[in-house]
Structures are given as C-alpha cells and as structure tokens.
Coordinates of C-alpha atoms and ligand atoms in Angstrom, one line a residue:
P7 CA -29.3 12.5 -7.0
P8 CA -26.7 10.1 -8.4
S9 CA -27.5 8.8 -11.9
F10 CA -26.1 5.4 -10.9
S11 CA -27.4 4.0 -7.7
H12 CA -24.7 1.8 -6.0
M13 CA -24.5 -1.5 -7.6
E14 CA -25.2 -4.7 -5.7
G15 CA -23.4 -7.5 -7.3
S16 CA -26.5 -9.7 -7.4
S17 CA -30.1 -9.8 -8.6
G18 CA -31.6 -9.0 -5.3
L19 CA -33.8 -12.1 -5.6
G20 CA -31.7 -14.2 -3.3
R21 CA -33.5 -15.9 -0.4
A22 CA -32.2 -15.8 3.2
D23 CA -28.8 -14.1 3.1
C24 CA -26.5 -16.4 4.9
R25 CA -23.5 -14.3 4.0
A26 CA -22.7 -12.4 7.2
E27 CA -21.7 -8.8 6.9
G28 CA -18.7 -8.0 9.0
G29 CA -19.1 -9.0 12.6
S30 CA -17.0 -11.9 13.8
T31 CA -17.0 -13.7 10.4
G32 CA -15.1 -11.3 8.2
F33 CA -14.0 -7.8 7.5
K34 CA -15.4 -5.0 5.3
V35 CA -12.9 -3.7 2.8
A36 CA -13.1 -0.8 0.4
I37 CA -10.8 -0.4 -2.6
L38 CA -10.6 3.2 -3.9
G39 CA -9.4 3.3 -7.5
A40 CA -10.8 -0.2 -8.0
A41 CA -11.2 0.1 -11.8
G42 CA -7.5 0.9 -12.5
G43 CA -4.5 -1.2 -13.5
I44 CA -3.8 -2.1 -9.9
G45 CA -7.4 -1.8 -8.7
Q46 CA -8.8 -4.6 -10.9
P47 CA -6.4 -7.4 -10.1
L48 CA -6.4 -6.2 -6.5
S49 CA -10.2 -6.5 -6.4
L50 CA -10.0 -9.9 -7.9
L51 CA -7.5 -11.1 -5.3
M52 CA -9.4 -9.5 -2.4
K53 CA -12.6 -11.2 -3.5
M54 CA -10.7 -14.5 -3.1
N55 CA -9.6 -13.6 0.5
P56 CA -11.6 -15.6 3.0
L57 CA -11.1 -12.9 5.7
V58 CA -13.2 -10.5 3.6
S59 CA -17.0 -10.5 4.0
V60 CA -17.9 -7.3 2.2
L61 CA -15.9 -5.7 -0.6
H62 CA -16.7 -2.2 -1.8
L63 CA -15.3 -1.2 -5.2
Y64 CA -15.1 2.6 -5.7
D65 CA -13.7 4.6 -8.7
V66 CA -14.7 7.6 -10.7
V67 CA -15.0 5.4 -13.9
N68 CA -15.9 1.9 -14.9
T69 CA -16.9 0.4 -11.5
P70 CA -20.3 -1.0 -12.8
G71 CA -18.4 -3.3 -15.2
V72 CA -15.7 -4.4 -12.7
T73 CA -18.3 -5.0 -10.0
A74 CA -20.5 -7.1 -12.2
D75 CA -17.6 -9.1 -13.4
I76 CA -16.0 -9.7 -9.9
S77 CA -19.4 -10.4 -8.3
H78 CA -19.8 -13.6 -10.4
M79 CA -16.8 -15.2 -8.6
D80 CA -18.2 -17.9 -6.3
T81 CA -16.3 -16.8 -3.2
G82 CA -17.8 -15.5 0.1
A83 CA -17.3 -11.8 -0.1
V84 CA -20.4 -9.7 -1.0
V85 CA -19.3 -7.2 -3.7
R86 CA -20.8 -3.7 -4.2
G87 CA -19.7 -1.0 -6.7
F88 CA -19.7 2.7 -6.2
L89 CA -19.2 5.3 -9.0
G90 CA -18.2 8.9 -8.7
Q91 CA -17.6 11.2 -5.8
Q92 CA -21.3 11.4 -4.8
Q93 CA -21.1 7.7 -3.8
L94 CA -17.8 8.0 -2.0
E95 CA -19.4 8.3 1.5
E96 CA -21.6 5.3 0.9
A97 CA -18.6 3.3 -0.3
L98 CA -16.7 4.1 2.9
T99 CA -19.3 3.8 5.6
G100 CA -18.6 0.9 8.0
M101 CA -15.3 -0.2 6.5
D102 CA -12.6 -1.9 8.5
L103 CA -9.8 -1.5 5.9
V104 CA -9.5 1.0 3.0
I105 CA -7.0 0.3 0.3
I106 CA -6.1 3.2 -2.0
P107 CA -4.5 2.7 -5.4
A108 CA -6.3 5.7 -6.9
G109 CA -4.3 8.2 -9.1
V110 CA -2.1 8.4 -12.1
P111 CA 0.9 6.1 -12.6
R112 CA 4.3 6.9 -14.1
K113 CA 5.3 7.0 -17.8
P114 CA 8.9 6.5 -19.0
G115 CA 11.1 9.3 -17.9
M116 CA 8.9 10.3 -14.9
T117 CA 9.8 10.1 -11.2
R118 CA 7.2 9.3 -8.6
D119 CA 7.4 12.9 -7.5
D120 CA 6.2 14.0 -11.0
L121 CA 2.8 12.5 -10.0
F122 CA 2.5 14.8 -7.0
N123 CA 0.4 17.5 -8.6
I124 CA -2.4 15.2 -9.6
N125 CA -2.3 12.5 -6.9
A126 CA -2.0 14.8 -3.9
G127 CA -5.5 16.2 -4.5
I128 CA -7.0 12.8 -5.1
V129 CA -5.5 11.4 -1.9
K130 CA -6.7 14.5 0.0
T131 CA -10.3 14.1 -1.1
L132 CA -10.4 10.4 -0.5
C133 CA -8.9 10.8 3.0
E134 CA -11.5 13.5 3.9
G135 CA -14.1 10.9 3.1
I136 CA -12.4 8.4 5.3
A137 CA -12.2 10.9 8.2
K138 CA -15.9 11.5 7.9
C139 CA -17.2 8.0 7.2
C140 CA -14.8 5.4 8.7
P141 CA -12.3 7.2 10.9
N142 CA -11.3 4.0 12.6
A143 CA -10.5 2.1 9.5
I144 CA -7.0 0.9 8.7
V145 CA -5.7 2.7 5.6
N146 CA -3.3 1.1 3.1
L147 CA -2.0 3.9 0.9
I148 CA -0.6 2.8 -2.5
S149 CA -0.9 6.0 -4.6
N150 CA 2.4 7.6 -5.4
P151 CA 4.5 9.4 -4.3
V152 CA 4.0 7.4 -1.2
N153 CA 6.7 9.4 0.6
S154 CA 4.4 12.5 0.3
T155 CA 0.9 11.0 0.1
V156 CA 1.2 9.4 3.6
P157 CA 2.1 12.8 5.1
I158 CA -0.8 14.3 3.2
A159 CA -3.2 11.7 4.6
A160 CA -1.9 12.3 8.1
E161 CA -2.4 16.0 7.8
V162 CA -6.0 15.5 6.5
F163 CA -6.8 13.3 9.5
K164 CA -5.2 15.7 11.9
K165 CA -7.3 18.5 10.6
A166 CA -10.4 16.3 11.0
G167 CA -9.3 15.3 14.5
T168 CA -9.2 11.6 13.6
F169 CA -5.5 10.9 13.1
D170 CA -4.3 7.6 14.6
P171 CA -0.8 7.0 13.5
N172 CA -1.2 3.3 14.0
R173 CA -3.9 3.1 11.4
L174 CA -2.2 4.8 8.5
L175 CA 0.2 2.7 6.5
G176 CA 2.1 3.5 3.2
V177 CA 2.4 0.3 1.2
T178 CA 6.1 -0.5 0.5
M179 CA 5.5 -4.2 0.2
L180 CA 6.3 -4.3 -3.5
D181 CA 9.9 -3.3 -2.7
V182 CA 10.2 -6.3 -0.3
V183 CA 8.6 -8.6 -2.8
R184 CA 11.1 -7.5 -5.5
A185 CA 14.0 -7.7 -3.1
N186 CA 13.0 -11.2 -2.1
T187 CA 12.8 -12.2 -5.8
F188 CA 16.1 -10.6 -6.9
V189 CA 18.1 -11.9 -3.9
A190 CA 16.7 -15.4 -4.5
E191 CA 17.7 -15.2 -8.1
V192 CA 21.3 -14.2 -7.3
M193 CA 21.7 -16.7 -4.5
G194 CA 19.9 -19.6 -6.2
L195 CA 17.3 -19.8 -3.4
D196 CA 13.5 -20.3 -3.4
P197 CA 12.0 -16.8 -3.2
R198 CA 9.4 -18.0 -0.8
E199 CA 12.1 -18.7 1.8
V200 CA 13.8 -15.3 1.4
D201 CA 13.0 -12.3 3.6
V202 CA 14.7 -9.0 2.9
P203 CA 13.9 -6.0 5.1
V204 CA 13.5 -2.8 3.0
I205 CA 13.5 0.4 5.0
G206 CA 13.3 4.2 4.3
G207 CA 10.6 5.1 1.8
H208 CA 9.2 4.2 -1.6
A209 CA 11.1 6.1 -4.3
G210 CA 14.6 5.7 -5.8
I211 CA 17.4 6.1 -3.2
T212 CA 14.9 6.2 -0.3
I213 CA 14.3 2.5 -1.0
L214 CA 16.9 0.9 1.3
P215 CA 17.3 -2.9 1.2
L216 CA 19.1 -4.2 4.3
L217 CA 21.1 -7.0 2.6
S218 CA 23.1 -7.5 5.8
Q219 CA 19.9 -8.7 7.5
V220 CA 18.6 -11.0 4.9
K221 CA 17.0 -14.3 6.0
P222 CA 18.3 -16.9 5.5
P223 CA 21.7 -15.2 6.2
C224 CA 23.6 -14.6 2.9
S225 CA 27.0 -13.2 2.3
F226 CA 27.1 -11.1 -0.8
T227 CA 30.1 -9.8 -2.8
Q228 CA 30.3 -6.0 -3.2
K229 CA 29.4 -6.4 -6.8
E230 CA 26.3 -8.4 -5.8
I231 CA 25.4 -5.7 -3.2
D232 CA 25.7 -2.9 -5.8
Y233 CA 23.7 -4.9 -8.4
L234 CA 20.9 -5.9 -6.0
T235 CA 20.6 -2.4 -4.3
N236 CA 20.4 -0.7 -7.7
R237 CA 17.9 -3.3 -9.1
I238 CA 15.6 -3.1 -6.0
Q239 CA 15.7 0.7 -6.0
N240 CA 14.9 0.8 -9.7
G241 CA 12.5 -2.1 -10.0
G242 CA 9.6 0.2 -10.6
T243 CA 11.4 2.0 -13.4
E244 CA 12.3 -1.4 -15.0
V245 CA 8.5 -2.1 -15.3
V246 CA 7.6 1.5 -16.4
E247 CA 10.2 1.2 -19.3
A248 CA 9.2 -2.3 -20.3
K249 CA 5.5 -1.1 -20.5
A250 CA 6.7 1.8 -22.6
G251 CA 3.9 4.3 -21.8
A252 CA 1.2 1.8 -20.9
G253 CA 1.6 2.3 -17.1
S254 CA 3.7 1.1 -14.2
A255 CA 3.7 -2.1 -12.1
T256 CA 0.1 -3.3 -11.6
L257 CA 0.1 -7.1 -11.4
S258 CA 3.0 -7.5 -9.0
M259 CA 1.7 -4.5 -7.1
A260 CA -1.7 -6.1 -6.7
Y261 CA 0.0 -9.2 -5.4
A262 CA 2.0 -7.2 -3.0
A263 CA -1.0 -5.1 -1.9
V264 CA -3.0 -8.2 -1.2
Q265 CA -0.2 -9.8 0.8
F266 CA 0.0 -6.6 2.9
A267 CA -3.8 -6.2 3.3
D268 CA -4.1 -9.8 4.3
A269 CA -1.4 -9.2 7.0
C270 CA -3.4 -6.2 8.2
L271 CA -6.6 -8.2 8.4
R272 CA -4.9 -11.1 10.2
G273 CA -3.5 -8.5 12.7
L274 CA -7.1 -7.1 13.1
R275 CA -8.3 -10.6 13.8
G276 CA -5.7 -11.0 16.6
D277 CA -3.1 -13.3 15.0
A278 CA 0.3 -13.1 16.7
D279 CA 3.6 -12.1 15.2
I280 CA 2.4 -10.4 12.0
V281 CA 5.4 -8.4 10.9
R282 CA 5.8 -6.5 7.7
C283 CA 7.7 -3.4 6.4
A284 CA 5.5 -0.3 5.9
F285 CA 5.9 3.5 5.7
V286 CA 4.4 4.8 8.9
A287 CA 4.6 7.7 11.4
S288 CA 7.7 6.7 13.3
H289 CA 10.4 7.6 15.8
V290 CA 13.1 5.2 14.6
T291 CA 14.8 8.1 13.0
E292 CA 14.5 11.9 13.4
L293 CA 12.0 12.0 10.5
P294 CA 8.3 12.0 11.3
F295 CA 7.6 9.1 8.8
F296 CA 9.8 6.2 7.9
A297 CA 9.5 2.7 6.5
S298 CA 10.7 -0.2 8.7
K299 CA 9.4 -3.5 10.1
V300 CA 6.2 -3.1 12.1
R301 CA 4.1 -5.6 14.0
L302 CA 0.4 -5.5 13.0
G303 CA -2.4 -6.2 15.5
R304 CA -5.9 -5.4 16.5
C305 CA -5.3 -1.6 16.4
G306 CA -3.1 -1.5 13.3
V307 CA 0.6 -0.9 14.0
E308 CA 1.3 -2.2 17.5
E309 CA 5.1 -2.0 17.5
I310 CA 7.8 -0.4 15.3
Y311 CA 11.0 -2.3 15.3
P312 CA 14.4 -0.6 15.5
L313 CA 16.5 -0.8 12.3
G314 CA 19.0 -3.2 13.7
P315 CA 22.7 -3.2 13.0
L316 CA 23.6 -1.5 9.7
N317 CA 26.9 -1.9 7.9
E318 CA 28.9 1.0 6.5
Y319 CA 27.3 0.8 3.0
E320 CA 23.8 0.8 4.6
R321 CA 24.6 3.7 6.9
V322 CA 25.7 5.8 3.9
G323 CA 22.6 4.8 2.0
L324 CA 20.4 5.8 5.0
E325 CA 21.9 9.3 5.2
K326 CA 21.2 9.9 1.5
A327 CA 17.7 8.4 1.9
K328 CA 16.8 10.6 4.8
K329 CA 17.7 13.8 3.0
E330 CA 15.4 13.0 0.1
L331 CA 12.7 11.7 2.4
E332 CA 12.7 14.9 4.5
T333 CA 11.9 17.0 1.4
S334 CA 9.2 14.6 0.2
I335 CA 7.5 14.6 3.6
E336 CA 7.6 18.4 4.0
K337 CA 6.1 18.7 0.5
G338 CA 3.2 16.5 1.5
V339 CA 2.6 18.4 4.8
A340 CA 2.8 21.8 3.1
F341 CA 0.2 20.7 0.5
V342 CA -2.5 20.3 3.1
K343 CA -1.4 23.2 5.3
K344 CA -1.2 25.8 2.5
Ligands
NAI417 P1 -4.3 3.5 -13.3 O1 -4.4 4.9 -13.9 O2 -4.4 2.3 -14.1 O3 -5.5 3.4 -12.2 C1 -5.8 4.5 -11.3 C2 -7.3 4.5 -11.1 O4 -7.6 5.5 -10.1 C3 -8.2 4.7 -12.3 O5 -9.2 3.7 -12.5 C4 -8.8 6.1 -12.0 O6 -10.1 6.2 -12.6 C5 -8.8 6.1 -10.5 N1 -9.0 7.4 -10.0 C6 -8.5 8.6 -10.4 N2 -9.0 9.6 -9.7 C7 -9.7 9.0 -8.7 C8 -10.5 9.5 -7.6 N3 -10.5 10.8 -7.3 N4 -11.1 8.7 -6.8 C9 -11.1 7.3 -7.1 N5 -10.4 6.8 -8.1 C10 -9.7 7.6 -8.9 O7 -3.0 3.5 -12.3 P2 -2.4 2.3 -11.6 O8 -1.3 1.7 -12.4 O9 -3.4 1.4 -11.0 O10 -1.6 3.0 -10.3 C11 -2.3 3.7 -9.3 C12 -1.3 4.4 -8.4 O11 -0.5 3.4 -7.7 C13 -0.3 5.3 -9.1 O12 -0.2 6.5 -8.3 C14 1.0 4.6 -9.0 O13 2.1 5.4 -9.1 C15 0.8 3.8 -7.7 N6 1.7 2.7 -7.5 C16 2.2 2.5 -6.3 C17 3.1 1.4 -6.0 C18 3.6 1.2 -4.6 O14 4.5 0.4 -4.5 N7 3.1 1.8 -3.6 C19 3.5 0.5 -7.1 C20 2.9 0.8 -8.4 C21 2.0 1.9 -8.6

C-alpha cells in the first residue's frame, strides 16, 4: 500500500461541503509534475481560476508540501495532492483537463531534443495512466521536446484505443506570449493588444512567427523581421542562459500554460470563438502534426484554421521548419512503436 495516502488539502472536519465537484459548476483539472519549476506557479494560478472546482496535484516528489501550501488559498477549487506512481491513477480518475509539465528542463548548451531520452519515458507512462483513467480528458502537453512528446502521447493513446486527435494539444502558447511581447516592444504598442500567430512547432527554427499576419497590422523592416524572428525562436534559450544552469522558463511558462488551459476550459464550457495556437494532429501541411491556430470547443479542437497567406520569407522558413519537424515527429512515433 502507498506510504502516503492522497492528501486532502483540508482538516476533514468541515461541515456540509458546499463546494461542488465538477458538474455544471466547474471542471476537474490535474497537473502532472505539479511540484516543479513550472508546476508550482501553474498550480497557484489554476487554484485562482474560477472555472476549476477540483485541482489534483501529482508529482513523484514534494506534492504534500505544495498541496498544503496551495490549499490555504481562499479560492473555490478543492485541492488534493498525489505522490508517486502508485497514486497516479487516483490523481487522474474523473479529470476533464490534464496539464503535463513533468520532466527535466534544459541547461545551457542543450537543445530541447537533448531532453528526449528522459522525458519520452515520463510522458509515455503518464499518458498510459490517462488512457486508463480519464480517456476523454483534454490533454495539454508542456514537457519537451513538444515536437516529439505529442506524437508519443498520440501513439500511446492509439495503442490503448482511446486516441481522439481533438483532445491532445501540445502547448506552444509561450511562443505566442513571447512574440506578442517582443513585437509590442519594437512597435511601441501595448502587448495586450498584439496578437502574433506562431505556427510550426516548439523548438528553434520550427517556431515560425507569422509577422505578416500580426494584429494590429504592422509593417516591419527586414532588419526588424530578422531580429524578431530570431528572438522569438530563441526566447527559451535566452532564459536558459540567464538562469545559468538553474533551469528554463518556468514563470512565463506557467502564465502561458494558464492562459491556454483557461481557453480550453472556456471551450469546454461552450464559449464561442476561442482561438489559440497549438501543436496538434493536423492536415494543414503534409505532416501529421503541426502548430497553427485552432478553435477550441466542447470536444477540444473543433476547427483547425489554414495558415493564411505567407510571404516569401515565411515560405522559406516553413520549408526549413517542416524538415526538422518531420524528424522530431518520427522520433516520437518510433519511441512508442519500437
Ligand atoms: P522541473 O525539473 O523544475 O520540474 C519538473 C517536475 O516534473 C519535477 O517536480 C519532477 O519531480 C517532475 N517529474 C519528473 N518525473 C515525473 C514523473 N514520472 N511523473 C510526474 N512528475 C515527474 O522542470 P520545469 O522547469 O518545470 O520544466 C518541465 C518541462 O517543461 C521540461 O521538459 C521543460 O523543457 C518543459 N518546458 C516546456 C515549455 C513549452 O513551451 N512547452 C517551456 C518551458 C519548459
């Protein structure tokens, strides 16, 4: 039996529990890797989200402390902690949305692909749990390399017979958040008013900002385009180097993950016109997975938008991105099939 029974973030002495679980009043959300650099601020921000009625925090270390801490926040969500693989199934049962920031982050000099050997196995195990315990949940996959971990998740779900391409989303929202920030800085705009579509994938040259489609419409010089494209593609590395061995983006990632999860929950609730970029199973190119704008609804991805008109610079970028993406996707698929 587990040495640590799952932890209820309360004394158990409460009188009538008026906090509804799931149902029409809120959604049940699990965070896998909740004690990590991303997981902790992500748990904090999800505890503040009024759409969440139940929040399950799962990790292989330190969830009792994080759960006790977060559970003292006087917001609506009921928080429960789960520690170690023997509690994974309990953590997942009944969930509407599962967010996965589990796995190792980059250190200076590493590419996201260097994380493959460790994170592929972690994602595979967690997705086997999802297939068994909450096969209808929406999955937001953050663990890198996203370009390979999403195909891994898809293969695991296919093997289990539960794959629904509309419910599996690789989180590329941080690339959009960065693009909005950097474009706003260059153009002297308020970042809250800027919307940059970022397509392709989530690593280096596969991150393709469509600066020709920025809203509000902006006209950039070639120098600005080169600067912005390079900074958006290497934003993650900028943080890895600044942290100098202490990890990669965690705070801005938690912010981006919550923006994305909130969009998924609003879609589930039935809100109209919820459109975000995400790395999903797709037919917009010849590749089986691709990041582009998608509309989120009651069943997850309800529509994948075409890329729209690209300029010559973007067309060249797209061809380079597709080559690298193809390799990363195949690597993920092969990992599960081997
Ligand atoms: P971290 O090392 O601070 O936290 C990772 C957490 O995962 C740790 O608490 C660890 O105990 C946990 N973990 C490890 N194995 C696990 C398992 N089998 N089950 C459950 N939990 C497990 O790392 P950080 O900074 O939070 O990054 C997490 C991942 O997110 C990394 O792979 C990183 O590359 C990725 N990332 C993705 C971004 C994106 O835009 N999609 C942006 C930034 C990071």
